[in-house]
XYZ file of C-alpha atoms in Angstrom:
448
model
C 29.945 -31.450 -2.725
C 28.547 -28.843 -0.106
C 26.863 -25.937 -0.532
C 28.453 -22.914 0.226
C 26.262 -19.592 1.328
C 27.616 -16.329 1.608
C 25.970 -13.502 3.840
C 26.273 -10.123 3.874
C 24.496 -8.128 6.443
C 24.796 -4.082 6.602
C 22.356 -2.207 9.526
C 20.367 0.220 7.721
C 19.043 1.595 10.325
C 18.781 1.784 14.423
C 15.306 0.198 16.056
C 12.813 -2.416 15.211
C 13.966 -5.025 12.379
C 10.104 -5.317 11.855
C 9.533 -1.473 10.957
C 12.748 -1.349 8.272
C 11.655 -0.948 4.822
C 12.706 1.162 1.888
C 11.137 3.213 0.486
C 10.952 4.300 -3.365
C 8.978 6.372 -5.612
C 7.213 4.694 -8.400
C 5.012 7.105 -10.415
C 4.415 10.945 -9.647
C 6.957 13.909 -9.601
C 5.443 15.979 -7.164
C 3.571 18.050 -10.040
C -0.241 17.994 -9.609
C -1.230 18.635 -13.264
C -1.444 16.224 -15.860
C 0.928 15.798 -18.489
C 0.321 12.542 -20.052
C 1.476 8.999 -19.717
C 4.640 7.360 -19.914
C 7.847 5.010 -19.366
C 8.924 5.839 -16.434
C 5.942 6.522 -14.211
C 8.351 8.925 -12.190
C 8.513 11.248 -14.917
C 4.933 11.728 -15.304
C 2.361 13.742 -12.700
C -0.395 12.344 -11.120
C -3.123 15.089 -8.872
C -3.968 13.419 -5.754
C -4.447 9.804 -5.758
C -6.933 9.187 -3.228
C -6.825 4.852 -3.949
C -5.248 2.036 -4.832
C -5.511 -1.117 -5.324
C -2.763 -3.695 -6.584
C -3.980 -7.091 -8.945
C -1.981 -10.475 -9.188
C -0.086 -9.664 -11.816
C 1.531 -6.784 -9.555
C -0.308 -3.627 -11.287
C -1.196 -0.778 -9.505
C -4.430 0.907 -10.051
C -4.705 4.455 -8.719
C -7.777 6.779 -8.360
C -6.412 10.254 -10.006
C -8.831 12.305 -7.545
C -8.247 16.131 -8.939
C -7.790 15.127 -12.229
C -10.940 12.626 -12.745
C -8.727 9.690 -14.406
C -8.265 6.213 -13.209
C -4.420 5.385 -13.857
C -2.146 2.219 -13.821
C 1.156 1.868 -13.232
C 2.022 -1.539 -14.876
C 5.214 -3.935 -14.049
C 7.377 -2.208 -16.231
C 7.332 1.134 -14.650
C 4.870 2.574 -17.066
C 2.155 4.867 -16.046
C -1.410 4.518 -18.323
C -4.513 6.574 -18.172
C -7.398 3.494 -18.222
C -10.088 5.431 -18.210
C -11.153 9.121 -17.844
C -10.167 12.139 -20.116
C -9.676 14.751 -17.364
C -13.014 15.767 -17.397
C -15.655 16.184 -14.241
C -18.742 14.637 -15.405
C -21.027 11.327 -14.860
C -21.256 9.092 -17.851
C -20.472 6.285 -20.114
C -22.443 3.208 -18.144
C -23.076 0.283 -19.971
C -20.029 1.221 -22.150
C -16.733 0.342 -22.649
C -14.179 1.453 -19.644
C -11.886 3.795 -21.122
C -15.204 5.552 -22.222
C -16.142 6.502 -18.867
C -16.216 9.843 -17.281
C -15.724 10.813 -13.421
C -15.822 13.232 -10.676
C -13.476 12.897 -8.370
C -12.785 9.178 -7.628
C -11.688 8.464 -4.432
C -11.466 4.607 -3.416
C -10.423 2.087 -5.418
C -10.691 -1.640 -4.954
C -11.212 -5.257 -6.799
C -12.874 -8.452 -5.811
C -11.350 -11.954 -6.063
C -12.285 -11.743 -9.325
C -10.621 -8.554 -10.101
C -13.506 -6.790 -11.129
C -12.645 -2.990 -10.591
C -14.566 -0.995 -8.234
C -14.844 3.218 -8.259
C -16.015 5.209 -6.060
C -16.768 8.034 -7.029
C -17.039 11.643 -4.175
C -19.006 13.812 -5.879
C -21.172 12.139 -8.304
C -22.039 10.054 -4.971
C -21.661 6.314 -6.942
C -19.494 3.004 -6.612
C -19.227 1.525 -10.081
C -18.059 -1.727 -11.389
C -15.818 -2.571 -14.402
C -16.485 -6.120 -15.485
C -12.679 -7.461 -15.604
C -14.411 -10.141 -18.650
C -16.257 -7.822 -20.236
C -15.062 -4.432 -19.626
C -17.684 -2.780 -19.194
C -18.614 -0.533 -16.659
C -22.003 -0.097 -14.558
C -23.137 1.788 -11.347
C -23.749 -0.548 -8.565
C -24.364 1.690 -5.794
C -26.164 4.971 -5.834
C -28.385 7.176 -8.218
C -26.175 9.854 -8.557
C -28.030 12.459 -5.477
C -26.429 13.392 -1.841
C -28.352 12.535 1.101
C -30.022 9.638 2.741
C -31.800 7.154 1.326
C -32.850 3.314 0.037
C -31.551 1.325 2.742
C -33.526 -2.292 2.842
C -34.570 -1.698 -1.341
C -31.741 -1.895 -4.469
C -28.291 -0.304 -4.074
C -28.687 1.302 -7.396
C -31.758 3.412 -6.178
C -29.872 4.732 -2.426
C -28.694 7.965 -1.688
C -25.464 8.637 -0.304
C -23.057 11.693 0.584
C -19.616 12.002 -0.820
C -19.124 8.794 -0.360
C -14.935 8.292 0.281
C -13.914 4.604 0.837
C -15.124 1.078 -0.371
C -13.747 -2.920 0.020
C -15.003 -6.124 -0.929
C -15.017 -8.957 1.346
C -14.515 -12.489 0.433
C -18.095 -13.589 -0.291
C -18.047 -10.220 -2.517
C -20.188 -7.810 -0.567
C -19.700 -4.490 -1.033
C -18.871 -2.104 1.517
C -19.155 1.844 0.809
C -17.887 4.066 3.625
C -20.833 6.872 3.451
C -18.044 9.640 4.959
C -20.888 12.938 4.567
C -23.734 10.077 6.169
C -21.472 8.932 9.035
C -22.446 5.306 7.952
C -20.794 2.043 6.284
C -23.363 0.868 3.987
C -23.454 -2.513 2.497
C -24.604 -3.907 -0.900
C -25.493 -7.613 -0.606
C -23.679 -9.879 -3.273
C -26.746 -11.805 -4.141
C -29.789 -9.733 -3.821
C -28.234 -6.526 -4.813
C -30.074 -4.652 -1.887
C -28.200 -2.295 0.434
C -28.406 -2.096 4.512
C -26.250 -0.352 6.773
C -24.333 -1.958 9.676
C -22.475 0.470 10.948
C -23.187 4.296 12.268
C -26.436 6.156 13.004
C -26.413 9.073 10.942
C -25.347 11.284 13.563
C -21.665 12.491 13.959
C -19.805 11.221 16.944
C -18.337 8.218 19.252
C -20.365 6.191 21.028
C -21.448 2.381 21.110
C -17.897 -0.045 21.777
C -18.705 -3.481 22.400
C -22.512 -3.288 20.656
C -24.467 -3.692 17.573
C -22.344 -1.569 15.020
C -25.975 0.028 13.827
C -26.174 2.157 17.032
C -23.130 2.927 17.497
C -21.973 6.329 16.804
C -18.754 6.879 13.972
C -17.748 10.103 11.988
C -16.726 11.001 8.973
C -15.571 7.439 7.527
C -13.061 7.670 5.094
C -11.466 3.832 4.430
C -12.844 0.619 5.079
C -10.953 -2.421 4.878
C -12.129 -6.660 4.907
C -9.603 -9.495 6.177
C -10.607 -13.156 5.089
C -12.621 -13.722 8.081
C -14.997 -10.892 7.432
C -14.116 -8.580 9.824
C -14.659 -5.057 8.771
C -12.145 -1.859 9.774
C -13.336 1.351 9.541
C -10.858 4.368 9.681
C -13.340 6.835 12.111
C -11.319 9.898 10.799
C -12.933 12.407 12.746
C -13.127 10.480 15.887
C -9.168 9.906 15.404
C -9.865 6.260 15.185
C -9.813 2.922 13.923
C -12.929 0.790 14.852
C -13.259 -2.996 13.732
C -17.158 -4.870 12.876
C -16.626 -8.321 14.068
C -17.948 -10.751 11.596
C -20.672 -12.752 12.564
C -21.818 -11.031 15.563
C -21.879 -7.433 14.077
C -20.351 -5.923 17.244
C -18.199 -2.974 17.302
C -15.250 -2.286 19.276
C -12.119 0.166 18.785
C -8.627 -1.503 17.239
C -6.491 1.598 17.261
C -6.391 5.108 18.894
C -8.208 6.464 21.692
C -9.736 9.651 20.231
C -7.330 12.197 21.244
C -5.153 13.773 19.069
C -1.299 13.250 18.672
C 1.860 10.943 17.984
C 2.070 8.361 20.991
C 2.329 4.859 21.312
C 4.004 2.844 19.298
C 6.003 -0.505 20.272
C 2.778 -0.709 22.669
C -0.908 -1.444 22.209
C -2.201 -0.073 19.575
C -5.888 1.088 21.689
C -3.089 3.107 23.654
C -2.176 4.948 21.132
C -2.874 8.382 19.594
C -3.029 9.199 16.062
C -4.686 12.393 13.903
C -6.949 12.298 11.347
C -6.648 8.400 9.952
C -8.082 8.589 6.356
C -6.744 4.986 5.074
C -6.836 1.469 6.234
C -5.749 -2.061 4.872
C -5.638 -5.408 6.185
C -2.882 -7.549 4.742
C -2.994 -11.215 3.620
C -0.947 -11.672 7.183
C -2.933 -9.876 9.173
C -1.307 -6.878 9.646
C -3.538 -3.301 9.843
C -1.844 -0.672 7.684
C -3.370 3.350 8.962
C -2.524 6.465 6.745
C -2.432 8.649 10.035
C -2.612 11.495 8.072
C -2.419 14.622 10.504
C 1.276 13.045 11.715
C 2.384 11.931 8.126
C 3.516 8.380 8.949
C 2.721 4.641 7.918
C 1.712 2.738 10.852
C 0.973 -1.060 11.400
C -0.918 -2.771 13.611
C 0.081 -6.598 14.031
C -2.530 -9.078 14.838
C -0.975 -9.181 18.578
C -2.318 -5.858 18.547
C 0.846 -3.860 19.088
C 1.417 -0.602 16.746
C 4.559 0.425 15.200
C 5.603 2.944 12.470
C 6.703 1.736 9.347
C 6.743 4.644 6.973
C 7.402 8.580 7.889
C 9.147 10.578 10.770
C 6.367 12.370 11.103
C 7.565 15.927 9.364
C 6.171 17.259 6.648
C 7.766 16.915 3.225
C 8.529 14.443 0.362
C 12.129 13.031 0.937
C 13.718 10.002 1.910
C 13.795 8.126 -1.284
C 16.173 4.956 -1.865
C 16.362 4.679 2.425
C 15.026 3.443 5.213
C 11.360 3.960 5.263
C 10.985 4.910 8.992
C 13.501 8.306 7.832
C 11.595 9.545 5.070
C 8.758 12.216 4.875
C 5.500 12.638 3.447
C 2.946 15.140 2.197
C -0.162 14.154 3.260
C -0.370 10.476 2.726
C -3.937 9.330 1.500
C -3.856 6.020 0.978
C -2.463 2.491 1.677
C -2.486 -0.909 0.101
C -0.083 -4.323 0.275
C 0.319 -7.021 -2.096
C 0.915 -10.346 -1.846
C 4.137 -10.046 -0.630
C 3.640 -7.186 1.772
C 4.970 -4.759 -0.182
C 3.714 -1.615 0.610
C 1.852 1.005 -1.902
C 1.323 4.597 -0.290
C -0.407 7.219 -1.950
C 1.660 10.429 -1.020
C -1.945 12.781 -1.388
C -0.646 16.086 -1.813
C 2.599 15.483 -3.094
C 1.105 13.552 -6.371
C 3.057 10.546 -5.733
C 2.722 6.822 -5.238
C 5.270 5.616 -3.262
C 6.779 1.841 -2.539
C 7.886 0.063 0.462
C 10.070 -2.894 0.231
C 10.565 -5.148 3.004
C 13.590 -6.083 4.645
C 13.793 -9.826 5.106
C 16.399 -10.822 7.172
C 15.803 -14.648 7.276
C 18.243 -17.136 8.391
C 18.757 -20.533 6.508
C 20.042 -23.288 8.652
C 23.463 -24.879 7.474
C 25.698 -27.494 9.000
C 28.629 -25.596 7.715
C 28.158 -22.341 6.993
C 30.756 -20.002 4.925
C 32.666 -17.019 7.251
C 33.302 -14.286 5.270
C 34.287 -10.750 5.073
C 32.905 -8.004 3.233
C 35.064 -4.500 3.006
C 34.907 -1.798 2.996
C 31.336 -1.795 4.489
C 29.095 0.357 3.896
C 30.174 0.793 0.480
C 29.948 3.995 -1.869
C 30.022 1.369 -5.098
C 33.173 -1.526 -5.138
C 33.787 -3.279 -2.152
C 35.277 -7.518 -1.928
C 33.361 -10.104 -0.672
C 36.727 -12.605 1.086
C 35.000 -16.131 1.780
C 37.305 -18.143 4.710
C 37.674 -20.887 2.331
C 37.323 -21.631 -1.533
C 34.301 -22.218 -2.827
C 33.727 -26.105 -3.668
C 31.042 -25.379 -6.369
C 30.743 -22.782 -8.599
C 28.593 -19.665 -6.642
C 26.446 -17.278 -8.498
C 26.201 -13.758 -6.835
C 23.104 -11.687 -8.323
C 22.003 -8.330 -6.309
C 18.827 -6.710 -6.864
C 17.432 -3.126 -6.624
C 14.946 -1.850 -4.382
C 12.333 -2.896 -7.299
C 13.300 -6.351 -7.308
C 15.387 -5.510 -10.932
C 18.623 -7.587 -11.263
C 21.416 -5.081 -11.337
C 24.326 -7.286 -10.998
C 25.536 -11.091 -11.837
C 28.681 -12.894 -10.986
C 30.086 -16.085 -11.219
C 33.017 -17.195 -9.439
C 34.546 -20.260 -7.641
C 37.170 -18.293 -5.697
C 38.099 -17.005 -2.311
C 37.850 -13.511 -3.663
C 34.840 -11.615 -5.383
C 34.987 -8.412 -6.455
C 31.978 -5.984 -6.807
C 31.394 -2.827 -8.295
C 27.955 -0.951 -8.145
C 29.453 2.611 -8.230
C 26.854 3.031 -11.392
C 23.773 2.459 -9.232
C 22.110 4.940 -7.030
C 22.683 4.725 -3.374
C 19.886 3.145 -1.379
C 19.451 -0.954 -0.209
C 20.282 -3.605 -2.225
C 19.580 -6.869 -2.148
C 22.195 -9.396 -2.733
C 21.642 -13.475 -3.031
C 24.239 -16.462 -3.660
C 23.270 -19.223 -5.099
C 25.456 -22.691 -4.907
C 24.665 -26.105 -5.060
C 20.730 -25.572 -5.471
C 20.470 -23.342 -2.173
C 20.461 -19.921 -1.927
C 20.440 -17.044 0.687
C 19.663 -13.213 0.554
C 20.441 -10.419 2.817
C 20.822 -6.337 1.968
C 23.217 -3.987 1.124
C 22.965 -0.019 1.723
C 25.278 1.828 -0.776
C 26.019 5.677 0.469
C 27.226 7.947 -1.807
């Protein structure tokens, strides 16, 4: 008996495939005030996540800047306060997690472990929550602004408002030192901190040499791919700059210091973006840039070329349940991906975390595939799926939400199948048949 697939193929949107996403919020309402925790995350506030980071399991971990909290939003759409009480302060190391108190944490990040780290602006720290243990500990910093303790332990360095931090596969630490214009490192063996990149001295200066005379400012995000490369946003040099592992040289991967909105579809060193204060390297290699001062997304593929995959650049939060590329933002603040590229925006001043969903528009081979018709299209809700033939094995039609929920199941062994969604919101949809042990899925955009 042959398998049967079914496609159905709506255009959501006009330009690049590789840019089309949708985009969704998942916790925040656009209130920056906290008024506790709950099912859903949308009807809760969050005050300026300035992090994330997501963990296996598909939780999201966010750094509640204004409000001093570290939040999670968990795979059922609930929103948790893990630690924090709302209160500015510097204590509760050697102690349970959900003891601690902060000022202001700003990155956010976990090792292959999925240890937590915090960094924390103005009590000038980076502290670690034991995932086994949980218990928390400062690992970098004393707890005093300035300069100091480079070549000795991390624990005894001064830094200044420290703003960004990643962990690289052999689980170094790397702090972006935004008030010292330096990335700092904390060795994973010997505990003792160095920098490699920056002088001290605000400005842009040293492409193509040792990192440690070259000139950066104002580092807000750093980000480490598997190879140990290190990217740096360089906010106030408009920036992104890359550390080459091994050799320790740096060069610049995206902008070219003057302000604007320019370049995309071409290389990203040709391009101009404003005030980058995020960056995140993907399992595939892709460069993810908050570019803040235009509020978009952009990517930067490992061929180098830039595209925008979030934002049309106006200020605002709409766009929900549509094409990414349409929707607006209010400062965006942070980026992360998961596993399966899915991308995690921290919406800054508009107290949201928002969700991108990938389009995947892949194409199975069959020897004989099914013609079809699918009307009317687009759809406000019920439209008929008309196969050219009947189906020789029973089919099973299931369509999924934006959030990868199953909203709909069908089975049927007809010519005909007919579909209602008028009860779901309008926005993409994602629609796979399964027959025979095979399967195929392609996208639907409902309008209302």
């Amino acid at each position: 008996m042959k398998n049967i697939y079914f496609t159905l193929l709506i255009l959501l949107a006009a330009g690049d495939t590789q840019a089309q996403g949708i985009i969704t919020t998942i916790a925040g309402n656009t209130v920056t005030q906290y008024i506790g925790d709950g099912w859903p995350a949308t009807n809760y506030s969050l005050a300026q996540p300035s992090g994330m980071c997501v963990d296996g399991a598909g939780n999201v971990y966010v750094s509640d800047f204004a409000d001093h909290r570290i939040r999670k939003i968990d795979t059922h759409d609930t929103l948790f306060t893990i630690s924090g009480d709302g209160t500015a302060g510097y204590t509760g190391d050697g102690g349970p997690f959900a003891a601690a108190v902060y000022r202001n944490p700003s990155g956010i990040c976990m090792d292959a472990a999925e240890n937590l780290y915090i960094c924390e602006w103005y009590n000038d720290v980076v502290r670690k929550v034991n995932r086994s243990t949980g218990i928390i500990t400062t690992v970098c910093g004393m707890g005093m602004g300035g300069f100091a303790g480079d070549g000795a332990a991390a624990t005894a360095a001064h830094m200044e408002t420290p703003k960004g931090i990643c962990v690289d596969h052999a689980g170094n630490l790397y702090v972006a030192d935004y008030g010292n214009h330096r990335i700092r490192k904390v060795d994973a063996i010997t505990g003792i901190i160095t920098t490699v990149a920056g002088t001290g001295v605000a400005g842009y200066s040293g492409d193509n040499g040792p990192a440690t005379a070259a000139k950066i400012a104002y580092p807000n995000a750093i980000s480490a791919d598997s190879m140990g490369n290190i990217f740096i946003s360089d906010y106030g040099n408009n920036r992104i700059r890359k550390i080459a592992a091994g050799t320790g040289e740096i060069s610049t991967y995206a902008g070219t210091g003057v302000m604007g909105y320019t370049g995309d579809g071409g290389a990203a060193v040709a391009a101009k973006l404003v005030r980058p204060n995020s960056v995140h390297i993907s399992r595939n290699g892709n460069l993810y840039i908050s570019d803040n001062g235009n509020n978009v997304i952009r990517k930067v593929s490992p061929d180098g070329i830039i595209i925008t995959v979030a934002g049309n650049g106006s200020f605002g939060f709409a766009g929900d349940n549509g094409p990414a590329t349409n929707a607006t933002f209010n400062g965006p603040s942070a980026v992360f991906t998961d596993a399966a590229e899915n991308l995690y925006i921290a919406d800054g001043e508009a107290s949201t975390v928002r969700k991108v969903t990938p389009i995947v528009n892949a194409i199975t081979e069959v020897s004989e595939p099914a013609q079809f018709m699918v009307y009317p299209n687009p759809s406000s809700g019920a439209f008929t799926l008309q196969a050219s033939k009947v189906v020789g094995s029973p089919a099973v039609l299931q369509i999924y939400n934006a959030l990868g929920q199953v909203v709909y199941t069908q089975h049927f062994a007809a010519q005909y199948a007919n579909i209602d969604l008028s009860q779901q919101p309008p926005g993409a949809y994602y629609l796979t048949v399964r027959s025979g042990g095979a399967a195929y899925t392609e996208q639907l955009l409902l309008v209302k």
